[in-house]
Short mmCIF file of C-alpha atoms and ligand atoms in Angstrom, two decimals:
data_model
loop_
_atom_site.label_atom_id
_atom_site.label_comp_id
_atom_site.label_asym_id
_atom_site.label_seq_id
_atom_site.Cartn_x
_atom_site.Cartn_y
_atom_site.Cartn_z
CA MET I 1128 35.65 -37.23 -90.08
CA ASP I 1129 35.04 -34.38 -87.63
CA GLU I 1130 31.81 -33.57 -89.51
CA PHE I 1131 30.57 -37.10 -88.83
CA LEU I 1132 31.57 -36.89 -85.14
CA MET I 1133 29.79 -33.54 -84.73
CA PHE I 1134 26.54 -34.22 -86.58
CA TYR I 1135 25.67 -37.92 -86.64
CA ALA I 1136 27.77 -39.69 -84.04
CA PRO I 1137 26.14 -37.93 -81.02
CA PHE I 1138 22.72 -39.38 -81.93
CA ILE I 1139 24.17 -42.79 -82.74
CA VAL I 1140 25.82 -42.92 -79.29
CA LEU I 1141 22.65 -41.68 -77.56
CA ILE I 1142 20.33 -44.19 -79.24
CA GLY I 1143 22.91 -46.96 -78.89
CA ALA I 1144 23.16 -46.29 -75.15
CA ILE I 1145 19.36 -46.46 -74.74
CA ILE I 1146 19.18 -49.78 -76.60
CA LEU I 1147 22.12 -51.18 -74.61
CA ALA I 1148 20.40 -50.11 -71.38
CA PHE I 1149 17.33 -52.19 -72.27
CA ILE I 1150 19.51 -55.17 -73.19
CA VAL I 1151 21.60 -55.29 -70.01
CA ALA I 1152 18.89 -54.19 -67.55
CA PRO I 1153 17.33 -57.67 -67.06
CA MET I 1154 20.70 -59.32 -66.37
CA ASP I 1155 20.55 -59.14 -62.59
CA GLY I 1156 21.96 -62.50 -61.50
CA ALA I 1157 24.94 -60.77 -59.90
CA ALA I 1158 22.69 -58.58 -57.74
CA THR I 1159 21.04 -61.38 -55.85
CA ARG I 1160 24.13 -63.55 -55.30
CA PRO I 1161 25.76 -63.24 -51.85
CA PRO I 1162 29.35 -61.93 -51.73
CA LYS I 1163 32.16 -64.49 -51.43
CA GLU I 1164 32.78 -65.77 -47.91
CA LYS I 1165 35.91 -64.42 -46.24
CA LYS I 1166 38.80 -66.94 -46.25
CA LYS I 1167 39.42 -68.22 -42.74
CA MET Y 1009 18.32 1.82 -61.32
CA GLY Y 1010 20.78 2.37 -64.18
CA ASN Y 1011 20.96 0.17 -67.24
CA GLU Y 1012 24.09 -1.54 -65.94
CA GLU Y 1013 22.31 -2.47 -62.77
CA SER Y 1014 19.28 -3.86 -64.58
CA VAL Y 1015 21.60 -5.94 -66.79
CA PHE Y 1016 23.33 -7.22 -63.67
CA PHE Y 1017 20.12 -8.14 -61.87
CA SER Y 1018 18.65 -9.68 -65.05
CA ARG Y 1019 21.71 -11.87 -65.30
CA VAL Y 1020 21.56 -12.96 -61.68
CA LEU Y 1021 17.83 -13.70 -61.84
CA THR Y 1022 18.17 -15.68 -65.08
CA GLU Y 1023 21.08 -17.66 -63.66
CA LEU Y 1024 19.18 -18.40 -60.46
CA THR Y 1025 16.06 -19.51 -62.31
CA LEU Y 1026 17.91 -21.72 -64.77
CA SER Y 1027 20.19 -23.23 -62.11
CA PHE Y 1028 17.16 -24.15 -59.99
CA HIS Y 1029 15.01 -25.32 -62.88
CA ILE Y 1030 17.70 -27.56 -64.34
CA ILE Y 1031 17.71 -29.83 -61.27
CA TYR Y 1032 14.02 -30.66 -61.71
CA ALA Y 1033 14.17 -30.61 -65.50
CA THR Y 1034 17.05 -33.11 -65.55
CA ILE Y 1035 15.17 -35.49 -63.26
CA GLY Y 1036 12.04 -34.91 -65.34
CA VAL Y 1037 13.83 -35.93 -68.53
CA GLY Y 1038 15.73 -38.91 -67.14
CA VAL Y 1039 13.46 -40.63 -64.64
CA PRO Y 1040 10.68 -41.68 -67.09
CA LEU Y 1041 13.23 -43.81 -68.96
CA MET Y 1042 14.35 -45.36 -65.65
CA ILE Y 1043 10.73 -46.14 -64.74
CA MET Y 1044 10.18 -47.66 -68.15
CA ILE Y 1045 13.27 -49.86 -67.92
CA ALA Y 1046 12.36 -51.04 -64.39
CA GLN Y 1047 8.79 -51.91 -65.37
CA TRP Y 1048 10.01 -53.65 -68.51
CA VAL Y 1049 12.47 -55.77 -66.48
CA GLY Y 1050 9.65 -56.56 -64.04
CA ILE Y 1051 7.44 -57.80 -66.86
CA ARG Y 1052 10.18 -59.77 -68.59
CA LYS Y 1053 11.36 -61.49 -65.44
CA ASN Y 1054 7.92 -61.58 -63.83
CA ASP Y 1055 9.53 -59.95 -60.80
CA GLU Y 1056 7.31 -57.96 -58.49
CA HIS Y 1057 10.26 -56.01 -57.07
CA TYR Y 1058 11.00 -54.21 -60.34
CA ILE Y 1059 7.32 -53.43 -60.86
CA LEU Y 1060 7.23 -51.87 -57.41
CA LEU Y 1061 10.41 -49.98 -58.17
CA ALA Y 1062 8.75 -48.45 -61.25
CA ARG Y 1063 5.68 -47.63 -59.20
CA ARG Y 1064 7.52 -45.88 -56.41
CA TRP Y 1065 9.78 -43.95 -58.78
CA ALA Y 1066 6.69 -42.81 -60.71
CA ARG Y 1067 5.12 -41.45 -57.53
CA GLY Y 1068 8.20 -39.41 -56.63
CA PHE Y 1069 8.58 -38.28 -60.23
CA VAL Y 1070 5.22 -36.48 -60.17
CA ILE Y 1071 6.45 -34.09 -57.47
CA THR Y 1072 9.54 -33.14 -59.46
CA VAL Y 1073 7.44 -32.63 -62.61
CA ALA Y 1074 5.20 -30.23 -60.72
CA VAL Y 1075 8.14 -28.08 -59.60
CA GLY Y 1076 9.64 -28.29 -63.10
CA VAL Y 1077 6.42 -26.89 -64.56
CA VAL Y 1078 6.39 -23.90 -62.19
CA THR Y 1079 10.04 -23.01 -62.77
CA GLY Y 1080 9.72 -23.69 -66.51
CA THR Y 1081 6.87 -21.20 -66.67
CA ALA Y 1082 9.03 -18.71 -64.76
CA ILE Y 1083 11.73 -19.08 -67.42
CA GLY Y 1084 9.27 -18.44 -70.25
CA MET Y 1085 8.07 -15.30 -68.51
CA GLN Y 1086 11.53 -14.05 -67.59
CA LEU Y 1087 12.85 -14.52 -71.13
CA SER Y 1088 10.33 -11.99 -72.42
CA LEU Y 1089 10.52 -9.63 -69.45
CA LEU Y 1090 14.28 -9.57 -68.91
CA TRP Y 1091 15.60 -10.05 -72.44
CA PRO Y 1092 13.01 -8.35 -74.68
CA ASN Y 1093 15.40 -7.47 -77.52
CA PHE Y 1094 16.66 -11.00 -77.72
CA MET Y 1095 13.14 -12.40 -77.73
CA GLU Y 1096 12.13 -10.02 -80.50
CA LEU Y 1097 14.67 -11.66 -82.77
CA ALA Y 1098 14.38 -15.18 -81.34
CA GLY Y 1099 10.57 -15.01 -81.49
CA GLN Y 1100 10.75 -14.65 -85.26
CA VAL Y 1101 13.49 -17.16 -85.95
CA ILE Y 1102 13.53 -19.89 -83.31
CA ALA Y 1103 9.98 -19.86 -81.91
CA LEU Y 1104 9.16 -23.20 -83.55
CA PRO Y 1105 11.08 -25.44 -81.12
CA LEU Y 1106 9.90 -23.24 -78.22
CA PHE Y 1107 6.30 -24.10 -79.16
CA MET Y 1108 7.13 -27.71 -79.85
CA GLU Y 1109 8.60 -28.01 -76.39
CA THR Y 1110 5.21 -27.07 -74.97
CA PHE Y 1111 3.52 -29.72 -77.12
CA ALA Y 1112 6.07 -32.34 -76.05
CA PHE Y 1113 5.31 -31.46 -72.45
CA PHE Y 1114 1.52 -31.79 -72.93
CA PHE Y 1115 2.03 -35.10 -74.68
CA GLU Y 1116 4.03 -36.27 -71.66
CA ALA Y 1117 1.65 -34.85 -69.05
CA ILE Y 1118 -1.52 -36.33 -70.56
CA PHE Y 1119 -0.10 -39.84 -70.77
CA LEU Y 1120 1.54 -39.53 -67.35
CA GLY Y 1121 -1.88 -38.84 -65.86
CA ILE Y 1122 -3.39 -41.88 -67.57
CA TYR Y 1123 -0.39 -44.04 -66.65
CA LEU Y 1124 -0.59 -43.13 -62.97
CA TYR Y 1125 -4.32 -43.72 -62.69
CA THR Y 1126 -4.30 -47.08 -64.44
CA TRP Y 1127 -1.92 -49.08 -62.26
CA ASP Y 1128 -3.67 -52.40 -61.52
CA ARG Y 1129 -6.39 -51.65 -64.09
CA PHE Y 1130 -4.85 -53.81 -66.79
CA ASP Y 1131 -4.77 -57.58 -66.74
CA ASN Y 1132 -1.80 -57.33 -69.03
CA GLN Y 1133 1.00 -55.14 -67.62
CA LYS Y 1134 2.50 -54.76 -71.08
CA LYS Y 1135 -0.43 -52.56 -72.10
CA HIS Y 1136 0.15 -50.40 -69.06
CA LEU Y 1137 3.84 -50.10 -69.96
CA LEU Y 1138 2.85 -48.88 -73.44
CA LEU Y 1139 1.33 -45.79 -71.80
CA LEU Y 1140 4.76 -44.91 -70.51
CA VAL Y 1141 6.33 -44.76 -73.98
CA PRO Y 1142 4.79 -41.35 -74.83
CA VAL Y 1143 5.73 -40.11 -71.35
CA ALA Y 1144 9.39 -40.98 -71.89
CA ILE Y 1145 9.37 -39.69 -75.47
CA GLY Y 1146 7.62 -36.45 -74.46
CA ALA Y 1147 10.06 -35.89 -71.59
CA SER Y 1148 13.16 -36.43 -73.72
CA PHE Y 1149 11.81 -34.38 -76.62
CA SER Y 1150 11.10 -31.44 -74.29
CA ALA Y 1151 14.84 -31.43 -73.67
CA VAL Y 1152 15.61 -31.88 -77.38
CA PHE Y 1153 13.49 -28.87 -78.42
CA ILE Y 1154 14.57 -26.50 -75.68
CA THR Y 1155 18.23 -27.38 -76.18
CA MET Y 1156 17.79 -26.57 -79.88
CA VAL Y 1157 16.98 -23.00 -78.82
CA ASN Y 1158 20.09 -22.89 -76.65
CA ALA Y 1159 22.16 -24.32 -79.50
CA PHE Y 1160 20.83 -21.53 -81.74
CA MET Y 1161 22.18 -18.96 -79.28
CA ASN Y 1162 25.62 -20.50 -79.71
CA ALA Y 1163 25.54 -21.00 -83.48
CA PRO Y 1164 22.79 -18.73 -84.87
CA GLN Y 1165 21.77 -19.29 -88.49
CA GLY Y 1166 18.65 -19.38 -90.66
CA PHE Y 1167 18.15 -15.61 -91.10
CA ASP Y 1168 19.84 -12.47 -92.44
CA ILE Y 1169 19.88 -8.95 -91.07
CA VAL Y 1170 19.66 -6.31 -93.82
CA ASP Y 1171 19.56 -2.65 -92.72
CA GLY Y 1172 18.54 -3.73 -89.22
CA GLU Y 1173 15.65 -5.84 -90.57
CA LEU Y 1174 15.34 -9.61 -90.23
CA VAL Y 1175 14.93 -11.20 -93.65
CA ASN Y 1176 15.13 -14.62 -95.26
CA ILE Y 1177 13.99 -16.42 -92.11
CA GLN Y 1178 14.26 -20.22 -92.25
CA PRO Y 1179 13.11 -21.78 -88.97
CA LEU Y 1180 14.28 -25.31 -89.83
CA VAL Y 1181 17.76 -24.12 -90.73
CA ALA Y 1182 17.81 -22.25 -87.41
CA MET Y 1183 16.78 -25.41 -85.54
CA PHE Y 1184 19.32 -27.67 -87.22
CA ASN Y 1185 22.30 -25.49 -86.44
CA PRO Y 1186 25.79 -26.94 -86.00
CA ALA Y 1187 25.67 -26.77 -82.17
CA MET Y 1188 22.46 -28.80 -82.05
CA PRO Y 1189 23.52 -32.47 -82.32
CA THR Y 1190 26.28 -32.45 -79.71
CA LYS Y 1191 24.33 -30.23 -77.32
CA VAL Y 1192 21.06 -32.14 -77.59
CA ALA Y 1193 22.73 -35.54 -77.22
CA HIS Y 1194 24.97 -34.42 -74.32
CA VAL Y 1195 22.06 -32.84 -72.46
CA VAL Y 1196 19.75 -35.84 -72.89
CA ILE Y 1197 22.32 -38.49 -72.01
CA THR Y 1198 23.58 -36.59 -68.94
CA ALA Y 1199 19.94 -36.33 -67.79
CA TYR Y 1200 19.66 -40.14 -67.98
CA MET Y 1201 23.00 -40.48 -66.22
CA THR Y 1202 22.07 -38.08 -63.42
CA SER Y 1203 18.68 -39.72 -62.87
CA ALA Y 1204 20.30 -43.17 -62.66
CA PHE Y 1205 22.86 -42.00 -60.10
CA ILE Y 1206 20.28 -40.14 -57.99
CA LEU Y 1207 18.15 -43.30 -57.83
CA ALA Y 1208 21.30 -45.35 -57.09
CA ALA Y 1209 22.13 -42.95 -54.24
CA ILE Y 1210 18.68 -43.52 -52.70
CA ALA Y 1211 19.05 -47.32 -52.88
CA ALA Y 1212 22.59 -47.19 -51.43
CA PHE Y 1213 21.35 -44.93 -48.64
CA ARG Y 1214 18.62 -47.41 -47.70
CA LEU Y 1215 21.17 -50.23 -47.60
CA LEU Y 1216 23.42 -48.09 -45.41
CA LYS Y 1217 20.55 -47.39 -43.07
CA GLY Y 1218 20.19 -51.06 -42.29
CA SER Y 1219 17.91 -52.48 -44.98
CA ASP Y 1220 19.08 -55.81 -46.31
CA HIS Y 1221 16.11 -56.25 -48.61
CA VAL Y 1222 16.85 -57.72 -52.02
CA TYR Y 1223 14.56 -55.00 -53.47
CA HIS Y 1224 17.20 -52.35 -52.68
CA LYS Y 1225 20.01 -54.59 -53.93
CA LYS Y 1226 18.25 -55.03 -57.25
CA ALA Y 1227 17.52 -51.30 -57.42
CA LEU Y 1228 21.18 -50.46 -56.76
CA PHE Y 1229 22.54 -52.92 -59.29
CA LEU Y 1230 20.10 -51.80 -61.98
CA THR Y 1231 20.72 -48.09 -61.49
CA MET Y 1232 24.50 -48.44 -61.27
CA LYS Y 1233 24.50 -50.42 -64.50
CA LEU Y 1234 22.38 -47.78 -66.23
CA GLY Y 1235 24.57 -45.04 -64.72
CA LEU Y 1236 27.66 -46.75 -66.13
CA ILE Y 1237 26.26 -47.00 -69.66
CA PHE Y 1238 25.01 -43.41 -69.72
CA SER Y 1239 28.13 -41.92 -68.11
CA ILE Y 1240 30.37 -43.58 -70.70
CA GLY Y 1241 28.00 -42.26 -73.38
CA ALA Y 1242 28.15 -38.76 -71.79
CA ALA Y 1243 31.95 -38.76 -71.91
CA VAL Y 1244 32.01 -39.92 -75.55
CA ILE Y 1245 29.49 -37.27 -76.61
CA GLY Y 1246 31.36 -34.70 -74.47
CA ASP Y 1247 34.39 -35.48 -76.62
CA PHE Y 1248 32.30 -34.73 -79.73
CA SER Y 1249 31.21 -31.45 -78.09
CA GLY Y 1250 34.91 -30.59 -77.81
CA LYS Y 1251 35.26 -31.10 -81.57
CA TYR Y 1252 32.23 -28.91 -82.22
CA LEU Y 1253 33.69 -26.13 -80.04
CA ALA Y 1254 37.09 -26.31 -81.74
CA GLU Y 1255 35.39 -25.77 -85.10
CA TYR Y 1256 32.62 -23.27 -84.28
CA GLN Y 1257 33.34 -21.66 -80.87
CA PRO Y 1258 37.11 -22.00 -80.41
CA GLU Y 1259 37.21 -19.21 -77.82
CA LYS Y 1260 35.00 -21.25 -75.45
CA LEU Y 1261 37.31 -24.27 -75.65
CA ALA Y 1262 40.48 -22.17 -75.39
CA ALA Y 1263 39.13 -20.32 -72.34
CA ALA Y 1264 38.23 -23.60 -70.64
CA GLU Y 1265 41.76 -24.85 -71.18
CA TRP Y 1266 43.66 -21.60 -70.60
CA HIS Y 1267 45.10 -22.10 -74.06
CA PHE Y 1268 46.58 -18.76 -75.15
CA GLU Y 1269 48.85 -19.42 -78.15
CA THR Y 1270 47.56 -21.12 -81.28
CA GLU Y 1271 49.70 -24.24 -81.52
CA GLY Y 1272 49.75 -27.97 -82.24
CA GLU Y 1273 50.41 -30.82 -79.76
CA ALA Y 1274 48.31 -28.89 -77.24
CA PRO Y 1275 48.09 -30.39 -73.73
CA LEU Y 1276 44.96 -30.52 -71.55
CA MET Y 1277 45.33 -28.61 -68.27
CA LEU Y 1278 43.42 -29.81 -65.24
CA TYR Y 1279 42.95 -27.38 -62.35
CA GLY Y 1280 46.01 -25.24 -61.46
CA VAL Y 1281 46.13 -21.44 -61.15
CA LEU Y 1282 46.68 -18.70 -63.68
CA ASP Y 1283 49.53 -16.19 -63.32
CA GLY Y 1284 49.22 -13.72 -66.22
CA GLN Y 1285 49.23 -16.13 -69.16
CA GLU Y 1286 51.24 -18.74 -67.29
CA VAL Y 1287 49.48 -21.82 -65.90
CA LYS Y 1288 50.90 -23.06 -62.60
CA TYR Y 1289 50.39 -26.24 -60.57
CA ALA Y 1290 48.10 -27.80 -63.18
CA ILE Y 1291 47.90 -31.50 -63.99
CA THR Y 1292 49.01 -31.57 -67.62
CA ILE Y 1293 47.92 -34.33 -70.00
CA PRO Y 1294 50.13 -34.05 -73.09
CA TYR Y 1295 48.42 -33.87 -76.53
CA ALA Y 1296 44.98 -34.32 -74.94
CA LEU Y 1297 43.59 -30.91 -76.01
CA SER Y 1298 44.61 -31.52 -79.65
CA ILE Y 1299 42.92 -34.94 -79.45
CA LEU Y 1300 39.76 -33.48 -77.83
CA ALA Y 1301 39.60 -30.74 -80.47
CA HIS Y 1302 40.51 -32.64 -83.64
CA SER Y 1303 41.13 -36.36 -82.80
CA ASP Y 1304 44.78 -35.81 -83.73
CA PRO Y 1305 47.62 -35.37 -81.17
CA THR Y 1306 49.50 -32.94 -83.43
CA ALA Y 1307 46.52 -30.83 -84.58
CA GLU Y 1308 46.62 -27.07 -84.12
CA VAL Y 1309 44.23 -25.62 -81.54
CA ILE Y 1310 43.29 -21.93 -81.77
CA GLY Y 1311 44.41 -19.91 -78.74
CA LEU Y 1312 42.83 -16.95 -76.92
CA ASN Y 1313 45.42 -14.47 -78.20
CA ASP Y 1314 43.76 -14.68 -81.64
CA PHE Y 1315 40.58 -13.02 -80.30
CA PRO Y 1316 39.84 -9.36 -79.41
CA GLU Y 1317 40.11 -8.91 -75.66
CA ASP Y 1318 36.47 -7.91 -75.23
CA GLU Y 1319 35.27 -11.14 -76.86
CA ILE Y 1320 37.06 -13.54 -74.54
CA PRO Y 1321 34.83 -15.30 -72.00
CA PRO Y 1322 35.71 -15.17 -68.27
CA LEU Y 1323 38.60 -17.52 -67.60
CA TYR Y 1324 37.17 -19.02 -64.40
CA ILE Y 1325 35.15 -21.36 -66.65
CA HIS Y 1326 38.28 -23.53 -66.62
CA TYR Y 1327 37.30 -24.77 -63.16
CA LEU Y 1328 33.69 -25.41 -64.24
CA PHE Y 1329 34.84 -27.54 -67.16
CA ASP Y 1330 37.27 -29.44 -64.91
CA THR Y 1331 34.58 -30.05 -62.29
CA MET Y 1332 32.21 -31.51 -64.91
CA VAL Y 1333 34.84 -33.77 -66.44
CA THR Y 1334 36.25 -34.91 -63.07
CA ILE Y 1335 32.80 -35.92 -61.81
CA GLY Y 1336 32.07 -37.67 -65.12
CA VAL Y 1337 35.27 -39.73 -64.93
CA LEU Y 1338 34.78 -40.43 -61.20
CA MET Y 1339 31.27 -41.76 -61.77
CA ILE Y 1340 32.42 -43.99 -64.65
CA MET Y 1341 34.98 -45.45 -62.23
CA VAL Y 1342 32.59 -45.82 -59.28
CA SER Y 1343 29.86 -47.51 -61.33
CA GLY Y 1344 32.33 -49.53 -63.43
CA LEU Y 1345 34.03 -50.92 -60.32
CA TYR Y 1346 30.64 -51.67 -58.78
CA TRP Y 1347 29.51 -53.59 -61.85
CA LEU Y 1348 32.80 -55.48 -62.07
CA GLY Y 1349 32.80 -56.08 -58.31
CA ARG Y 1350 29.32 -57.58 -58.47
CA HIS Y 1351 30.45 -60.06 -61.10
CA MET Y 1352 33.82 -60.80 -59.46
CA ARG Y 1353 32.22 -60.93 -55.99
CA TRP Y 1354 34.54 -58.30 -54.55
CA ARG Y 1355 33.63 -57.49 -50.97
CA PHE Y 1356 34.68 -53.86 -50.84
CA ILE Y 1357 31.74 -52.74 -52.98
CA HIS Y 1358 29.47 -53.69 -50.06
CA SER Y 1359 31.54 -51.70 -47.55
CA ARG Y 1360 30.12 -48.64 -45.88
CA TRP Y 1361 32.63 -46.27 -47.43
CA TYR Y 1362 31.84 -47.48 -50.95
CA ARG Y 1363 28.12 -47.13 -50.38
CA TRP Y 1364 28.69 -43.60 -49.09
CA LEU Y 1365 30.62 -42.90 -52.27
CA ILE Y 1366 27.58 -44.03 -54.28
CA VAL Y 1367 25.32 -41.84 -52.12
CA ALA Y 1368 27.63 -38.88 -52.83
CA GLY Y 1369 27.35 -39.69 -56.56
CA GLY Y 1370 23.75 -38.41 -56.62
CA PRO Y 1371 24.49 -34.81 -55.60
CA LEU Y 1372 27.82 -34.89 -57.44
CA THR Y 1373 26.18 -35.58 -60.80
CA VAL Y 1374 23.76 -32.72 -60.13
CA ILE Y 1375 26.82 -30.50 -59.51
CA ALA Y 1376 28.23 -31.75 -62.85
CA ILE Y 1377 25.01 -30.70 -64.59
CA GLU Y 1378 25.22 -27.23 -63.02
CA ALA Y 1379 28.93 -26.93 -63.85
CA GLY Y 1380 28.28 -28.05 -67.44
CA TRP Y 1381 25.56 -25.46 -67.98
CA TRP Y 1382 27.48 -22.64 -66.28
CA TYR Y 1383 30.46 -23.51 -68.45
CA ALA Y 1384 28.38 -23.56 -71.63
CA GLU Y 1385 26.55 -20.30 -70.82
CA VAL Y 1386 29.38 -18.23 -69.31
CA GLY Y 1387 31.63 -19.56 -72.08
CA ARG Y 1388 29.36 -17.85 -74.64
CA GLN Y 1389 29.88 -14.42 -73.04
CA PRO Y 1390 29.82 -11.57 -73.95
CA TRP Y 1391 27.25 -12.79 -76.51
CA ILE Y 1392 23.63 -13.73 -75.99
CA LEU Y 1393 23.52 -14.60 -79.72
CA ARG Y 1394 27.05 -15.35 -80.75
CA ASP Y 1395 28.54 -12.70 -83.04
CA ILE Y 1396 25.14 -10.96 -83.41
CA MET Y 1397 23.87 -9.57 -80.11
CA LYS Y 1398 25.71 -8.91 -76.85
CA VAL Y 1399 24.06 -9.52 -73.49
CA PRO Y 1400 23.66 -5.84 -72.45
CA GLU Y 1401 22.00 -5.02 -75.81
CA ALA Y 1402 19.35 -7.65 -75.15
CA ALA Y 1403 18.41 -6.69 -71.61
CA THR Y 1404 15.46 -4.80 -70.21
CA THR Y 1405 15.87 -1.25 -68.96
CA SER Y 1406 13.26 -1.73 -66.24
CA GLY Y 1407 14.19 -0.44 -62.80
CA HIS Y 1408 12.50 -3.21 -60.85
CA VAL Y 1409 14.48 -6.31 -61.66
CA ASP Y 1410 15.97 -6.43 -58.16
CA THR Y 1411 12.50 -6.75 -56.61
CA MET Y 1412 11.73 -9.59 -59.02
CA LEU Y 1413 14.97 -11.27 -58.00
CA TYR Y 1414 14.04 -11.28 -54.31
CA LEU Y 1415 10.50 -12.51 -55.01
CA PHE Y 1416 11.63 -15.36 -57.25
CA ALA Y 1417 14.43 -16.35 -54.86
CA THR Y 1418 11.79 -16.72 -52.14
CA LEU Y 1419 9.58 -18.77 -54.47
CA TYR Y 1420 12.45 -21.16 -55.30
CA LEU Y 1421 13.31 -21.54 -51.63
CA ILE Y 1422 9.72 -22.50 -50.85
CA LEU Y 1423 9.52 -24.88 -53.83
CA GLY Y 1424 12.90 -26.47 -53.06
CA VAL Y 1425 12.24 -27.06 -49.37
CA GLY Y 1426 8.60 -27.99 -50.04
CA SER Y 1427 9.41 -30.62 -52.64
CA VAL Y 1428 12.04 -32.27 -50.42
CA VAL Y 1429 9.67 -32.34 -47.44
CA VAL Y 1430 6.81 -33.80 -49.53
CA LEU Y 1431 9.05 -36.47 -51.10
CA ARG Y 1432 10.48 -37.53 -47.72
CA ARG Y 1433 7.05 -37.76 -46.11
CA MET Y 1434 5.63 -39.63 -49.05
CA PHE Y 1435 8.22 -42.40 -48.89
CA ARG Y 1436 8.58 -42.50 -45.10
CA LYS Y 1437 4.85 -42.96 -44.59
CA ASN Y 1438 4.80 -45.83 -47.02
CA PRO Y 1439 8.00 -47.86 -46.52
CA VAL Y 1440 8.86 -50.31 -49.25
CA GLU Y 1441 8.93 -53.31 -46.90
CA ARG Y 1442 5.27 -52.73 -46.00
CA GLU Y 1443 4.27 -52.21 -49.58
CA ILE Y 1444 5.98 -55.46 -50.63
CA ALA Y 1445 4.19 -57.36 -47.83
CA ASP Y 1446 0.82 -55.82 -48.81
CA ARG Y 1447 1.26 -56.74 -52.44
CA GLU Y 1448 2.31 -60.28 -51.62
CA ALA Y 1449 -0.79 -60.66 -49.47
CA GLU Y 1450 -2.97 -59.36 -52.32
CA VAL Y 1451 -1.44 -61.83 -54.74
CA ARG Y 1452 -1.98 -64.71 -52.26
CA GLU Y 1453 -5.60 -63.76 -51.78
CA GLY Y 1454 -6.01 -63.33 -55.51
CA THR Y 1455 -7.51 -59.86 -55.09
CA ARG Y 1456 -5.03 -58.15 -57.38
CA LYS Y 1457 -5.07 -57.90 -61.13
CA GLY Y 1458 -1.92 -58.68 -63.05
CA GLY Y 1459 -0.39 -61.11 -60.55
CA ASP Y 1460 1.47 -62.69 -63.41
CA HIS Y 1461 3.13 -59.92 -65.37
CA ARG Y 1462 3.99 -61.77 -68.57
C1 LIG T 1139 33.36 -36.86 -68.92
C2 LIG T 1139 33.62 -36.10 -69.91
C3 LIG T 1139 32.85 -34.90 -70.37
C4 LIG T 1139 33.28 -34.10 -71.39
C5 LIG T 1139 34.53 -34.26 -72.23
C6 LIG T 1139 32.30 -33.03 -71.52
C7 LIG T 1139 32.40 -32.00 -72.44
C8 LIG T 1139 31.53 -30.95 -72.53
C9 LIG T 1139 31.68 -29.82 -73.40
C10 LIG T 1139 32.84 -29.60 -74.38
C11 LIG T 1139 30.63 -28.98 -73.19
C12 LIG T 1139 30.36 -27.63 -73.87
C13 LIG T 1139 29.50 -27.82 -75.06
C14 LIG T 1139 29.06 -26.54 -75.67
O1 LIG T 1139 29.08 -25.49 -75.05
O2 LIG T 1139 28.65 -26.59 -76.85
C15 LIG T 1139 29.79 -29.57 -72.19
C16 LIG T 1139 28.61 -29.03 -71.73
C17 LIG T 1139 27.80 -29.62 -70.78
N1 LIG T 1139 28.10 -30.76 -70.04
FE1 LIG T 1139 29.72 -31.98 -70.31
N2 LIG T 1139 31.31 -33.21 -70.60
C18 LIG T 1139 31.61 -34.33 -69.85
C19 LIG T 1139 30.87 -34.84 -68.81
C20 LIG T 1139 29.68 -34.31 -68.33
C21 LIG T 1139 28.91 -34.83 -67.23
C22 LIG T 1139 29.31 -36.03 -66.40
C23 LIG T 1139 27.82 -34.04 -67.09
C24 LIG T 1139 26.67 -34.12 -66.10
C25 LIG T 1139 26.28 -35.14 -65.45
C26 LIG T 1139 27.89 -33.02 -68.10
C27 LIG T 1139 26.94 -32.04 -68.29
C28 LIG T 1139 27.03 -31.02 -69.21
C29 LIG T 1139 26.00 -30.03 -69.43
C30 LIG T 1139 24.64 -29.99 -68.74
C31 LIG T 1139 26.48 -29.16 -70.41
C32 LIG T 1139 25.75 -27.93 -70.98
C33 LIG T 1139 24.97 -28.30 -72.20
C34 LIG T 1139 25.84 -28.36 -73.44
O3 LIG T 1139 26.40 -27.32 -73.80
O4 LIG T 1139 25.97 -29.47 -74.02
N3 LIG T 1139 29.03 -33.21 -68.84
N4 LIG T 1139 30.37 -30.77 -71.79
#
């Protein structure tokens, strides 16, 4: 188990993170929405 | 100058050079991926703001590459001049990735030049984006190859020494040493993380200084999202690094955690002070060291008392490790809350104090990079090549290292101040609001190529 975590898992996490970054990057709807109005 | 003095000055000069270089190198590795992602989003969404983001980041990036090249060359030179005995061995065993790093850099530099000079030359932006792929690959692989050399210093293999002679040299075995995967992945992902948070800090700063432009809001959201992904990845790979250390360099892990007795159910100590072998005032997380070392809360972790006294690294590295981890966890929280807050429409993420926190995140992640490297390097002491060659055995006996130190310190001061001044002037003279207006006018008049990016 530790062998897998030391030798293969680091690259899997790295490549996975790069792919995830490309997937979520275009989802920017939340950036352009105004914040909620304050309750009066 | 005695030998001890030349060892001392060689150490200080090497530390200064690497600490300065790593700032520019980290940006150099991470920013191309950020540019690529921004341009890709711009093309996919046909959004001029992201294209401009990529364009402006690329301009700033060139300055940092230039400084990285100068300091990188200084490292190459200093390795041979200051550590000749080490380079004699390393030159025969681990020269392959050293050369390949140079090739990766040329690969990057050539395509970067073409990429920069061909903005607006393509009708189809996608073709222009393709030019950036070798830039990003070259940049990341520079880090991969050079970190392989550093990994070799921690877990040397791929050669034998018989009667003082190097025999049976296997360069590929040396490259693919046990320290390589965790080190390479941790270094590359923290470079992406740091670049994302530096760019986020710039966007947050502009918003703090009164801009309300959606360009900066998009930039901040994008970079915080990327920062979140890469900081979680950095923490996960950091955990794997802990497992590597427990197996191959237990003294480095034990010194970072002030763990003296070999025992199971070992707790993780954060901060505190050391009184003999007693740890006082520390925040103790039960079982966490056993989990970090072996993914098992009861697992035995080797303590410092099992090592000869002269092979134990300096114990102050505890604070370096804690600084790195604290900043990593803080940035996961800051970017995670920002991302959640954007979706839940929480107001506090738009407050001044929160934006200042994001601005602070830029320099803080750079501090984490420095702390991480100091920890990894000081934690290898007294060895330059673990279990094979100690630092003083590797050093030059020249009497002029102190003069070199002063000269290089001056050079770094000039480069550091110079690059900041140039970057500030570059962006101040050409504010984003004006550039957006210019580009919109060009599109209206139909004088620009690639108005539609899809
Ligand atoms: C959050 C949890 C983190 C953990 C558990 C962690 C763990 C580690 C460990 C165990 C090492 C030593 C590896 C070795 O010597 O072989 C290391 C090194 C390093 N860390 Fe971290 N780290 C974390 C976060 C960060 C962050 C946030 C940064 C920077 C932004 C960072 C940058 C570095 C660097 C540059 C090194 C030296 C290169 C290396 O040895 O891998 N780390 N880290």
